Coordinates of C-alpha atoms and ligand atoms in Angstrom, one line a residue:
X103 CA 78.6 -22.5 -71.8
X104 CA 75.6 -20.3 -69.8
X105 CA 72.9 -22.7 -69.1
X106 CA 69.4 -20.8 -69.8
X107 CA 66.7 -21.1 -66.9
X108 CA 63.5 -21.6 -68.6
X109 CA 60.8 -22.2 -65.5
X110 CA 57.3 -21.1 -66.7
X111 CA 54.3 -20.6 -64.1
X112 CA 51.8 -23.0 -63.8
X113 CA 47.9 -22.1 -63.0
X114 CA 47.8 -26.1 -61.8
X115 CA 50.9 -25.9 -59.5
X116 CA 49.6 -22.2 -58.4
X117 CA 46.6 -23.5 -57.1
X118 CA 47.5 -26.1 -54.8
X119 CA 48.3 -26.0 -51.5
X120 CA 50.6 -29.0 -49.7
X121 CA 50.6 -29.4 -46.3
X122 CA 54.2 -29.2 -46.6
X123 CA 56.4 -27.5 -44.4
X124 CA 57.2 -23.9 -45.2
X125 CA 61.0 -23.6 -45.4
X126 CA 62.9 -19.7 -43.8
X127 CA 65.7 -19.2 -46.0
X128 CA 68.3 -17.3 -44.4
X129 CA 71.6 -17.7 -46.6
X130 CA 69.3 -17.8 -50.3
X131 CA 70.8 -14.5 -51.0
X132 CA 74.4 -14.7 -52.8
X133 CA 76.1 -12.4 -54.3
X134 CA 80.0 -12.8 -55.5
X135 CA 82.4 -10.5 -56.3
X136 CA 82.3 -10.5 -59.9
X137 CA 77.8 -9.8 -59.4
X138 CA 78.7 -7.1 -57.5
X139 CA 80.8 -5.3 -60.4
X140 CA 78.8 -6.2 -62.9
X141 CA 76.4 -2.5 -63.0
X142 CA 79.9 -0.5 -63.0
X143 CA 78.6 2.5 -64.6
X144 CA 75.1 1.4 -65.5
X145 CA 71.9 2.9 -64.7
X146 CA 68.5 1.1 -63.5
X147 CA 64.8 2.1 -63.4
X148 CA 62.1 0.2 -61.4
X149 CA 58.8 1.1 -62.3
X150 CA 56.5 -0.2 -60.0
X151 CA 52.4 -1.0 -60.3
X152 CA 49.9 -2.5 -57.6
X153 CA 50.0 -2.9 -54.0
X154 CA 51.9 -2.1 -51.1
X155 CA 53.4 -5.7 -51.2
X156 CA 54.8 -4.7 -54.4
X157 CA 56.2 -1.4 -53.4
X158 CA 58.0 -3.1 -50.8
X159 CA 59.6 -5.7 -53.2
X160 CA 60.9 -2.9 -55.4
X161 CA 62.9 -1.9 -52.0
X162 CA 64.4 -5.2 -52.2
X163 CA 65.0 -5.5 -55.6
X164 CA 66.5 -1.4 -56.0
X165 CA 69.1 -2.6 -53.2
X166 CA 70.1 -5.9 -55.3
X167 CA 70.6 -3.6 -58.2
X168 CA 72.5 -1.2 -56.0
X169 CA 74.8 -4.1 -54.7
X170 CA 75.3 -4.9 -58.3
X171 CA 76.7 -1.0 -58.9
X172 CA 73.9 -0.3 -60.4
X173 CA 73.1 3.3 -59.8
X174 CA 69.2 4.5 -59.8
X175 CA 67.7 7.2 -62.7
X176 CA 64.3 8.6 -62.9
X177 CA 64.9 8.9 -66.8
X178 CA 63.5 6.7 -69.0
X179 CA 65.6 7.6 -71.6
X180 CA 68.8 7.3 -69.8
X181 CA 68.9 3.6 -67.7
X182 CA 70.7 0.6 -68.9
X183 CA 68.4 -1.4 -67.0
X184 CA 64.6 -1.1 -67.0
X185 CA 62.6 -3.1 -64.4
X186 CA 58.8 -3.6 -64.3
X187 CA 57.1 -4.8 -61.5
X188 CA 53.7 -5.9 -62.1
X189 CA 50.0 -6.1 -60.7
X190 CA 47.7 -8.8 -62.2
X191 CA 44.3 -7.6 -60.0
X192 CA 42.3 -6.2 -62.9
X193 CA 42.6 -5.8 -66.3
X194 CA 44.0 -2.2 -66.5
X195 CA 46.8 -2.6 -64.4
X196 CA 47.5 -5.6 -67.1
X197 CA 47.1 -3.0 -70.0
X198 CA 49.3 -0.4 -68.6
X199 CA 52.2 -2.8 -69.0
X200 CA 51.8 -4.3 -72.2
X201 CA 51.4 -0.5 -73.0
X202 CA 55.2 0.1 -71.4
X203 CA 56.2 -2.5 -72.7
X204 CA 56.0 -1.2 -76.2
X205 CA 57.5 1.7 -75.1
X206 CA 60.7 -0.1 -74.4
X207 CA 60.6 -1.7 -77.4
X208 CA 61.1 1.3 -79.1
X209 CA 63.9 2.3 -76.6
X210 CA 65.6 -1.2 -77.6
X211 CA 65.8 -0.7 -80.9
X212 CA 67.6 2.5 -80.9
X213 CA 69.8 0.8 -77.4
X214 CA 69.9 -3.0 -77.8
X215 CA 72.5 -3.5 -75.0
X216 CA 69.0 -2.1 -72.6
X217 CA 68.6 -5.0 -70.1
X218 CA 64.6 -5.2 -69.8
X219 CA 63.3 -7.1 -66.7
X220 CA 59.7 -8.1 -65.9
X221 CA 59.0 -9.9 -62.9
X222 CA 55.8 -9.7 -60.1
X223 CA 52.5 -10.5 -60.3
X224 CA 51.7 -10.5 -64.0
X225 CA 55.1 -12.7 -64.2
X226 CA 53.4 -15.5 -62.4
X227 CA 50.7 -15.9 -64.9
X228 CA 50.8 -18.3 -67.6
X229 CA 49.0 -16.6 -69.8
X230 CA 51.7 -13.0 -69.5
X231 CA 54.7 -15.6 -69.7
X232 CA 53.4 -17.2 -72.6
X233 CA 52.2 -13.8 -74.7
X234 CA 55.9 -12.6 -74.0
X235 CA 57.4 -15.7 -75.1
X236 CA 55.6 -14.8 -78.7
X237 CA 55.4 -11.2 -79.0
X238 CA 57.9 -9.7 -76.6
X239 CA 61.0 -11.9 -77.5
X240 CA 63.5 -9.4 -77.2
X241 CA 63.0 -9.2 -73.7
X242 CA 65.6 -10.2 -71.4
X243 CA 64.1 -11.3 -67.7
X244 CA 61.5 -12.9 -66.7
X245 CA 61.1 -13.7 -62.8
X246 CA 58.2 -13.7 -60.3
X247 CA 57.2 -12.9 -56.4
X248 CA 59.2 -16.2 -55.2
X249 CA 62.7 -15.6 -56.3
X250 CA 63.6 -11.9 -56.0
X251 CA 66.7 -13.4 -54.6
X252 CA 68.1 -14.9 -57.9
X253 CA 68.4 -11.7 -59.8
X254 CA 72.4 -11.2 -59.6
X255 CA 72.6 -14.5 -61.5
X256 CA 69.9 -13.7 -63.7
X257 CA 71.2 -10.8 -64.7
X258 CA 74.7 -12.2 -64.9
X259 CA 73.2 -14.5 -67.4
X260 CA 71.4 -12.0 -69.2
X261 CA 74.4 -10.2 -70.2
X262 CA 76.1 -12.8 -71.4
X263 CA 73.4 -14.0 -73.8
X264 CA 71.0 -12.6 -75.7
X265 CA 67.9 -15.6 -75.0
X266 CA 64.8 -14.4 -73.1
X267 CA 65.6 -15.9 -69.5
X268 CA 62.0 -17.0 -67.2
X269 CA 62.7 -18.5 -64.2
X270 CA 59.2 -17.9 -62.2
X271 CA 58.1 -20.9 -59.9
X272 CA 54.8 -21.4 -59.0
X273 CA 54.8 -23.8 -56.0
X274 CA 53.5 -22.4 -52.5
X275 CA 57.2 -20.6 -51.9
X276 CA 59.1 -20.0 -49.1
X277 CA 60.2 -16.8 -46.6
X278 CA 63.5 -15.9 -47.7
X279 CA 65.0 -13.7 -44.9
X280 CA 68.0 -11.2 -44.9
X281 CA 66.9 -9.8 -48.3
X282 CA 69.1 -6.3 -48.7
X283 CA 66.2 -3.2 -48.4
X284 CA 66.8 0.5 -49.8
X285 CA 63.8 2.4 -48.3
X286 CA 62.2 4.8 -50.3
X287 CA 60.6 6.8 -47.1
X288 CA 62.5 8.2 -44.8
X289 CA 60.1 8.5 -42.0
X290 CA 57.8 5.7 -43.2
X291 CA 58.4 2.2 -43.9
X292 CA 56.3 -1.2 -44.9
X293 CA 57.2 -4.6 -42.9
X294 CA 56.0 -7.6 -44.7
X295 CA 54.8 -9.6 -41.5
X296 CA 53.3 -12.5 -44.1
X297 CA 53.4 -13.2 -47.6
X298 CA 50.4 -14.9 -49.8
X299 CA 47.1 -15.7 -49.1
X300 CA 44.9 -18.8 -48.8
X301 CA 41.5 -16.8 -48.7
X302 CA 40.6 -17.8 -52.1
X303 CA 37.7 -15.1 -52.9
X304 CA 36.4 -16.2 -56.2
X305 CA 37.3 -12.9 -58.1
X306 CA 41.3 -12.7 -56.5
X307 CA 44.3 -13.4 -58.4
X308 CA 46.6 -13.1 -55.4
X309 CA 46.5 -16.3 -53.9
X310 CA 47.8 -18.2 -57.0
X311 CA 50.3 -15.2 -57.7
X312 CA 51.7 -14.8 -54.3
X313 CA 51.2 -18.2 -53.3
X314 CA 50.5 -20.0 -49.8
X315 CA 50.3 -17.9 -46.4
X316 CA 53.5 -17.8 -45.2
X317 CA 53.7 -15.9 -41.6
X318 CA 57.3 -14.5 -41.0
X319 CA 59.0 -15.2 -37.5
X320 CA 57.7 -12.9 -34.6
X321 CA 61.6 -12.2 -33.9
X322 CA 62.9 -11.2 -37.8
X323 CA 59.6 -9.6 -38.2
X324 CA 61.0 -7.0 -34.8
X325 CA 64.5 -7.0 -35.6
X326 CA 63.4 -4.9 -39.1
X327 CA 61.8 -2.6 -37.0
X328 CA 64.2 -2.5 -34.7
X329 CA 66.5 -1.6 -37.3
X330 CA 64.0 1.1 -38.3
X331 CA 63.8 2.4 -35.2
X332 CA 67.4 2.9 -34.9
X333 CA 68.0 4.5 -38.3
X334 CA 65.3 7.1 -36.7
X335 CA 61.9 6.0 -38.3
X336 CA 59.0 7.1 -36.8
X337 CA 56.2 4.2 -38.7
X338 CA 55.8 1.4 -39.5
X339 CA 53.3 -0.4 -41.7
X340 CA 52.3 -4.3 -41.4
X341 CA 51.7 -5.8 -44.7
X342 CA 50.2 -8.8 -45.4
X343 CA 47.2 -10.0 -47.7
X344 CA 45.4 -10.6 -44.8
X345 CA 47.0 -9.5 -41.6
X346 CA 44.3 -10.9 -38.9
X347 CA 45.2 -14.5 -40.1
X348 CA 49.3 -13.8 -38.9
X349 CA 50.7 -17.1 -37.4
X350 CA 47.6 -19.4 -38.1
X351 CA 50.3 -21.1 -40.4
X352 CA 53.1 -21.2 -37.9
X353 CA 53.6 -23.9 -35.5
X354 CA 53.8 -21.7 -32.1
X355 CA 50.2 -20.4 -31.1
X356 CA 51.0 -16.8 -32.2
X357 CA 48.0 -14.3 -33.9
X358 CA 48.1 -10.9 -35.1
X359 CA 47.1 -9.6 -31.9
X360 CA 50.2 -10.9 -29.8
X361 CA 52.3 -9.5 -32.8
X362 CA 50.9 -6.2 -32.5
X363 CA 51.0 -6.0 -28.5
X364 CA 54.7 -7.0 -29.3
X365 CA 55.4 -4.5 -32.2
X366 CA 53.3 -2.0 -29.6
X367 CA 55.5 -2.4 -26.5
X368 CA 58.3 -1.1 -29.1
X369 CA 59.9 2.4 -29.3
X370 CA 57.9 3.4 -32.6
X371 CA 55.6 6.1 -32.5
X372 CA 53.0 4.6 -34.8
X373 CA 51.8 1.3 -36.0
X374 CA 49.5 0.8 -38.9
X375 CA 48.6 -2.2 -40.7
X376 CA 47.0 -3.3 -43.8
X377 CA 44.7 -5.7 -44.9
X378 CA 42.2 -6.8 -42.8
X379 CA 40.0 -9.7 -43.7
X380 CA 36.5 -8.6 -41.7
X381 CA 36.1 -12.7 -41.2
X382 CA 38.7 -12.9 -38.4
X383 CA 39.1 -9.4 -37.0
X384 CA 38.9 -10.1 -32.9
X385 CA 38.0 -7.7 -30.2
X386 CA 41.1 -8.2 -29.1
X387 CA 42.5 -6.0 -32.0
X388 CA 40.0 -3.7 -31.5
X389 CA 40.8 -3.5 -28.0
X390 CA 45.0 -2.9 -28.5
X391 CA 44.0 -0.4 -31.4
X392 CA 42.3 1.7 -28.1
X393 CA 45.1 0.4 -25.6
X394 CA 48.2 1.6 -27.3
X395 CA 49.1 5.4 -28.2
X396 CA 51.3 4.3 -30.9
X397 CA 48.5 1.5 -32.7
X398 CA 46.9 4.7 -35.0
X399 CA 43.3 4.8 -35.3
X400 CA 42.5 3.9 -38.8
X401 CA 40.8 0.8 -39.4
X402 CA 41.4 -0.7 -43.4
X403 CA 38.4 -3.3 -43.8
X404 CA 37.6 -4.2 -47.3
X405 CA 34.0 -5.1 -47.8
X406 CA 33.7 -5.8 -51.5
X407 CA 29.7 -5.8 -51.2
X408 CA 26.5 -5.5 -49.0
X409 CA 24.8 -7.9 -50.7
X410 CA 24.6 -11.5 -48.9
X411 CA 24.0 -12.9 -52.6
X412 CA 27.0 -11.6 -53.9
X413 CA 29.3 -12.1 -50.5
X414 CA 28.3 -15.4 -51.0
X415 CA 29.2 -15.3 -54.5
X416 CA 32.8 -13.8 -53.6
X417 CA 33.3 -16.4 -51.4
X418 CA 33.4 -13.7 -48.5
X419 CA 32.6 -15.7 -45.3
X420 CA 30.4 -13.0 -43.9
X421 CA 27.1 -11.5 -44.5
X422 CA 26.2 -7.7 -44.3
X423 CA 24.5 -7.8 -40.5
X424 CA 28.1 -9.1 -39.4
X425 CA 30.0 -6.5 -40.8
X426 CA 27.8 -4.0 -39.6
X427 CA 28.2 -5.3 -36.6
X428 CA 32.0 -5.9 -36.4
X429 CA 32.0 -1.9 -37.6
X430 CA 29.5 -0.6 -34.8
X431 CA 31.7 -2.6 -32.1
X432 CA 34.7 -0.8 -33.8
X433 CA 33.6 2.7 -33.5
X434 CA 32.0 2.3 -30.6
X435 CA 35.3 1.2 -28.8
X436 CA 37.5 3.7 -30.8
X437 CA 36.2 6.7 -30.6
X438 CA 38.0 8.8 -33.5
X439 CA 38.7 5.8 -35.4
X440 CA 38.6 6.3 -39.4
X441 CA 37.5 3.4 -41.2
X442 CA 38.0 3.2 -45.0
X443 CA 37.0 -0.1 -47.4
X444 CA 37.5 -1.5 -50.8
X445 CA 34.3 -2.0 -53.0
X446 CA 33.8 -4.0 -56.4
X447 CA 30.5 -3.2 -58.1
X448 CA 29.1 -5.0 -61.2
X449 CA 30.5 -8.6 -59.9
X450 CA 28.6 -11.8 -62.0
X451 CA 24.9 -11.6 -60.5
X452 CA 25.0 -8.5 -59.3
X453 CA 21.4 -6.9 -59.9
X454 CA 20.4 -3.2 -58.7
X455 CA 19.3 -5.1 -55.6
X456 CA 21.7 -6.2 -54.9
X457 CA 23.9 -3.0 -55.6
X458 CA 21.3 -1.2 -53.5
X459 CA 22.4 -3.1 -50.7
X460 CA 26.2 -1.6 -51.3
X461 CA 24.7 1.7 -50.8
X462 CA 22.8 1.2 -47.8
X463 CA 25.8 -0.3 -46.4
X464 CA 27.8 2.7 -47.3
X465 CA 25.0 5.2 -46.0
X466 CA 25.3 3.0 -43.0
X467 CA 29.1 3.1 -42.5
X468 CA 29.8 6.4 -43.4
X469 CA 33.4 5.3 -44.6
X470 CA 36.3 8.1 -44.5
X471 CA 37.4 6.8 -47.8
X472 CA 36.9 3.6 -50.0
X473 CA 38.9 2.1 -53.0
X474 CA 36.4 1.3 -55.4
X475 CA 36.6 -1.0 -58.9
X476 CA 34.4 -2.4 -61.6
X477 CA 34.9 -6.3 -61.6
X478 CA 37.5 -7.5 -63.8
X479 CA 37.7 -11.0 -64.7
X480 CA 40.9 -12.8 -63.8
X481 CA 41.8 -15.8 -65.9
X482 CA 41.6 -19.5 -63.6
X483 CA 39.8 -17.6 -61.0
X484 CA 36.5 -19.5 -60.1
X485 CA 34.3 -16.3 -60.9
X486 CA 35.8 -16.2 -64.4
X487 CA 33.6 -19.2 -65.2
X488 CA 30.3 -17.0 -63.8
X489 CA 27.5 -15.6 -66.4
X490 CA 27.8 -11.8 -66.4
X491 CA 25.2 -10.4 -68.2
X492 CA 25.3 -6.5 -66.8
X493 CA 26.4 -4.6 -69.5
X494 CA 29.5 -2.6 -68.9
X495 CA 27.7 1.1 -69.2
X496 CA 25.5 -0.2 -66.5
X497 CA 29.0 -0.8 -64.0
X498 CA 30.3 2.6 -64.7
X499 CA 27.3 4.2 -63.8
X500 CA 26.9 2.1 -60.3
X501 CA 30.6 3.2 -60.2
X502 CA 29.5 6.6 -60.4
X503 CA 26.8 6.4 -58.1
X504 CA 28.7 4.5 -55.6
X505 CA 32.2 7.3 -55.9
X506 CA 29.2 9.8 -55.4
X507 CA 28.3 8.8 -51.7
X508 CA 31.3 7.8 -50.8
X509 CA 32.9 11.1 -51.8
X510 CA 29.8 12.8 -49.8
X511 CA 30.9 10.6 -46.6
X512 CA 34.7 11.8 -46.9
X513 CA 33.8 15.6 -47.2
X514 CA 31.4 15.2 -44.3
X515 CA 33.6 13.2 -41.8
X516 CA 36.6 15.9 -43.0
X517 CA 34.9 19.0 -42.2
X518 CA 34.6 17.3 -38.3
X519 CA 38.4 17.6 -38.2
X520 CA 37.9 21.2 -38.9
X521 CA 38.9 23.5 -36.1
X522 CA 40.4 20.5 -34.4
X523 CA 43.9 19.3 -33.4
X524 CA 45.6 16.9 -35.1
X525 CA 48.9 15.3 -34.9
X526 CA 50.6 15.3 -38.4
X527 CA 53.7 13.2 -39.6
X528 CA 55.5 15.9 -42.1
X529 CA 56.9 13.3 -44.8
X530 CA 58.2 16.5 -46.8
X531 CA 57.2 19.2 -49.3
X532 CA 54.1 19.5 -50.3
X533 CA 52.6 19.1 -54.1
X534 CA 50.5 22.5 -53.6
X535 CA 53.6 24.3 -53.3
X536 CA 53.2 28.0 -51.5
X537 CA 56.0 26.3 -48.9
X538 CA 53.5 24.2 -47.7
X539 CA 54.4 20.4 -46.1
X540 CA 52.4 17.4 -46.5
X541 CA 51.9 14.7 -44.0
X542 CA 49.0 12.1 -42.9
X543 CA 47.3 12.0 -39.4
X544 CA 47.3 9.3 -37.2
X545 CA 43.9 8.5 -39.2
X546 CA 45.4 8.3 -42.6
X547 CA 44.4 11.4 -44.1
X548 CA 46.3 13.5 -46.2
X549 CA 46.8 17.3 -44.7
X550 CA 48.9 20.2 -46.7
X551 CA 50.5 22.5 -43.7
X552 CA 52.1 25.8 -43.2
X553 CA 55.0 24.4 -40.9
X554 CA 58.6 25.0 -41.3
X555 CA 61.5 22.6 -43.0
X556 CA 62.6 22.1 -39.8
X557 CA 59.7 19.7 -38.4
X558 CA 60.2 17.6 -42.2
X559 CA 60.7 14.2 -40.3
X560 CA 58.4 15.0 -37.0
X561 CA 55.1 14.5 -35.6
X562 CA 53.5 17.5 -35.0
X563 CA 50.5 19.3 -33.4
X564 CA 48.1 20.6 -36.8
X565 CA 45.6 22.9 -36.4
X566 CA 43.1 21.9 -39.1
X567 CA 41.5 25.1 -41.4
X568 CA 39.9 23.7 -44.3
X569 CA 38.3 20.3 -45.4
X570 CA 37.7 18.6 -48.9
X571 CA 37.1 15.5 -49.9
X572 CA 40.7 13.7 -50.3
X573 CA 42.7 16.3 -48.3
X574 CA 42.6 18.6 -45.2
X575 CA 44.4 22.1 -45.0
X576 CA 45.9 23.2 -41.7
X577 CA 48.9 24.9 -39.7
X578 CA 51.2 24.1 -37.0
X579 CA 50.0 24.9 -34.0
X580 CA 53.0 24.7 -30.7
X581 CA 53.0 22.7 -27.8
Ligands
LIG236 N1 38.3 -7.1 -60.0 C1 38.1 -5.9 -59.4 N2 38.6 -5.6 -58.2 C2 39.4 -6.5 -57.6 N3 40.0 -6.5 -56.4 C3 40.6 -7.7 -56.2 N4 40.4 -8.5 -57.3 C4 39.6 -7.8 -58.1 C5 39.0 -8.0 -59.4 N5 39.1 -9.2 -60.0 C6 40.0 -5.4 -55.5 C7 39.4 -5.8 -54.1 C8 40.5 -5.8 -53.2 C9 41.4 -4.7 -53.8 C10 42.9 -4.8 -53.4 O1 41.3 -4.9 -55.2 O2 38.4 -4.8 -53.7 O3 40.2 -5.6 -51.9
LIG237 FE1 49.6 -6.6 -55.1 FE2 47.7 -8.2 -55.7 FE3 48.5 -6.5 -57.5 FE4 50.0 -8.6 -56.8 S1 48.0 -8.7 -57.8 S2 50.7 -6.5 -57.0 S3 49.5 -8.8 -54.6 S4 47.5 -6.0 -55.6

């Protein structure tokens, strides 16, 4: 008889955090014979939403499928296995997937052998879990961020029986090494260097979906890239929810910066990382950013707000003067440094004082780019429970307002690049067409070349032509 996992998350269990030892799992990964037959002639689609972190575990989870037989489709219409892997930050990442997932119920009907997975964020909230227990029944898989590695068996035991199957577990988790990986990028590549968060900013879901923050090892954390670097890779990214607090969990004295003097004495040409929490940025990174050819200049540093009222409120651990001050000693040290930051207007409280305040701070920082959302309210999170009396038409409009100079500061720190220089990673055709190549500088920004196939792959010298405000036009200039 198939004994049925049924492990629900729990927002109790999500929110503690034990002083308990976090374990590396090296062998959690197992995968039989029979698993690996079991896709023979079958056909999987991962759809993936949300972050980078995310991105990187559909890597992990295509090559599980792909030890499995499973082969990938782009076609809806045509897999045997459909995959979602979900974002819980706001609301309408929430929406899109309960919109797919009505989709697929449709595709069900007329295919009931489909398997249909869930798993991610969304999969570690107690509220999702419970709604798909009632309305989405005919589901097969459940699973969440801690236990990627379990999906052979969960499969296995989805085909066998036709029960909705959750396994998601909601305490802390562990760093489960020697995953498989199939790489989407060729050139490019993401390297989780930590997994969760313990920040706990009021609005943010992530701590209680991806649990405690667990650093990896300095040594499995180089031996990916080493890998990388040997299969010809010419970047790498760092992930983490918070990058600049690397190793604070780990027993060795080890922080970001000796990881990314490390990861910088290392044959790659360039090192980016993402996210920086501004609260424990040191000059030390600032100064290796300057130091090392291969650290790119491109500075990620969410700052949410510029109001001290509303930091506060976030939970932020920094007022406005700081991070004006941690972004002057930035720029002044890296001279062609870009800087871009994520915003959320119409938090509880916030008055137009208060959002004033964002847009001096953005006149102030002249940002290259900025991610920027309306608050959404995230179920257990401490600023759920916080009166928020701005109407909604007032939050677009700030929205507006706030895109407005933002986009102004973009357009006017591209058209510096124009007429310069630019080294430009060509990552393949681009979507313009007229045989033209796309790549990103060594800032992050997005230019569409006249280059040949040939340098597809390569770093190369880009005259820069024409500016707008999310791209940059240019051609290939020798030498
Ligand atoms: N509402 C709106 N935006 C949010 N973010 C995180 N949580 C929320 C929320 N509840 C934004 C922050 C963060 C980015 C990844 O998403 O700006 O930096
Ligand atoms: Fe990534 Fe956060 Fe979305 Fe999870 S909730 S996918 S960690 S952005």
């Amino acid at each position: 008889m198939i004994k049925h996992t049924h492990i629900k998350p729990s927002y109790i269990q999500a929110k503690k955090r034990s002083k308990e030892e976090v374990k590396i799992l090296t062998d959690a990964y197992i995968i039989n014979n029979e698993l690996k037959k079991i896709g023979m002639g079958k056909k999987y689609l991962v759809i993936t939403y949300g972050c980078q972190a995310n991105e990187r575990d559909s890597e992990t989870i295509s090559a599980i499928l792909e030890d499995m037989s499973f082969t990938k489709t782009d076609d809806f219409n045509d897999a045997d296995l459909i995959l979602l892997n979900t974002c819980a930050i706001r609301e309408n990442a929430h929406n899109k997937v309960f919109g797919m997932l009505g989709r697929i119920k449709h595709l069900k009907e007329i295919k009931p052998n489909i398997i249909t997975c869930l798993c991610g964020c969304m999969a570690q909230e107690e509220s999702v879990v419970n709604e798909i227990e009632e309305k989405f029944k005919w589901m097969d898989v459940v699973f969440g961020t801690h236990n990627i590695q379990n999906l052979p068996r969960l499969i296995s035991d989805a085909i066998n029986d036709n029960e909705l199957i959750i396994e998601v577990y909601s305490k802390e988790g562990d760093v489960v090494e020697n995953l498989p990986v199939k790489r989407s990028n060729k050139y490019k590549a993401y390297v989780n260097i930590m997994y969760g968060c313990d920040k706990f900013c009021t609005y943010c879901i992530v701590p209680y979906t991806r649990g405690k923050q667990r650093s990896r090892k300095i040594e499995d954390i180089k031996c990916e890239i080493q890998k990388l670097i040997d299969d010809g890779y010419k970047e790498v990214t760092l992930l983490g929810q918070n990058v600049n607090a690397y190793g604070k969990d780990l027993d060795e004295k080890i922080t970001f910066d000796m990881l990314l003097k490390e990861v910088a004495n290392m044959n790659i040409d360039r090192i980016r990382f993402v996210t920086s929490h501004p609260w424990d940025f040191t000059d030390e990174m600032i100064n290796i950013i300057n130091d090392y050819d291969n650290v790119m200049p491109y500075v990620h540093l969410p700052v949410q707000s510029g109001s001290d009222k509303i930091l506060k409120l976030m939970g932020r651990r920094y007022t406005k003067e700081s991070y004006l001050k941690l972004v002057e000693k930035i720029k002044n040290v890296i001279k062609n440094v870009s800087l871009t930051t994520d915003i959320i207007v119409g938090f509880p409280n916030e008055t137009e004082e208060d959002f004033n305040e964002t847009l001096d701070l953005v006149e102030k920082c002249k940002y290259d780019s900025a991610f920027t959302f309306i608050y959404s309210k995230r179920e257990n999170t401490p600023a759920a429970k916080m009166e928020d009396n701005t109407p909604f038409e007032i939050k677009q409009k700030r929205l507006q307002r706030l895109n407005d100079l933002v986009n102004k500061y973009a357009l006017i720190n591209n058209e510096k690049l124009v007429n310069t220089i630019v080294p430009v990673l060509i990552e393949g055709k681009s979507q313009k067409g007229n045989n033209l190549y796309a790549g990103y500088t060594d800032t992050m920004k997005l230019v569409n070349v006249k280059c040949n196939k040939e340098d597809v792959g390569k770093i190369i010298n880009v005259k820069i032509t024409e500016a707008k405000t999310w791209s940059l036009n240019g051609e290939k200039v020798n030498g």
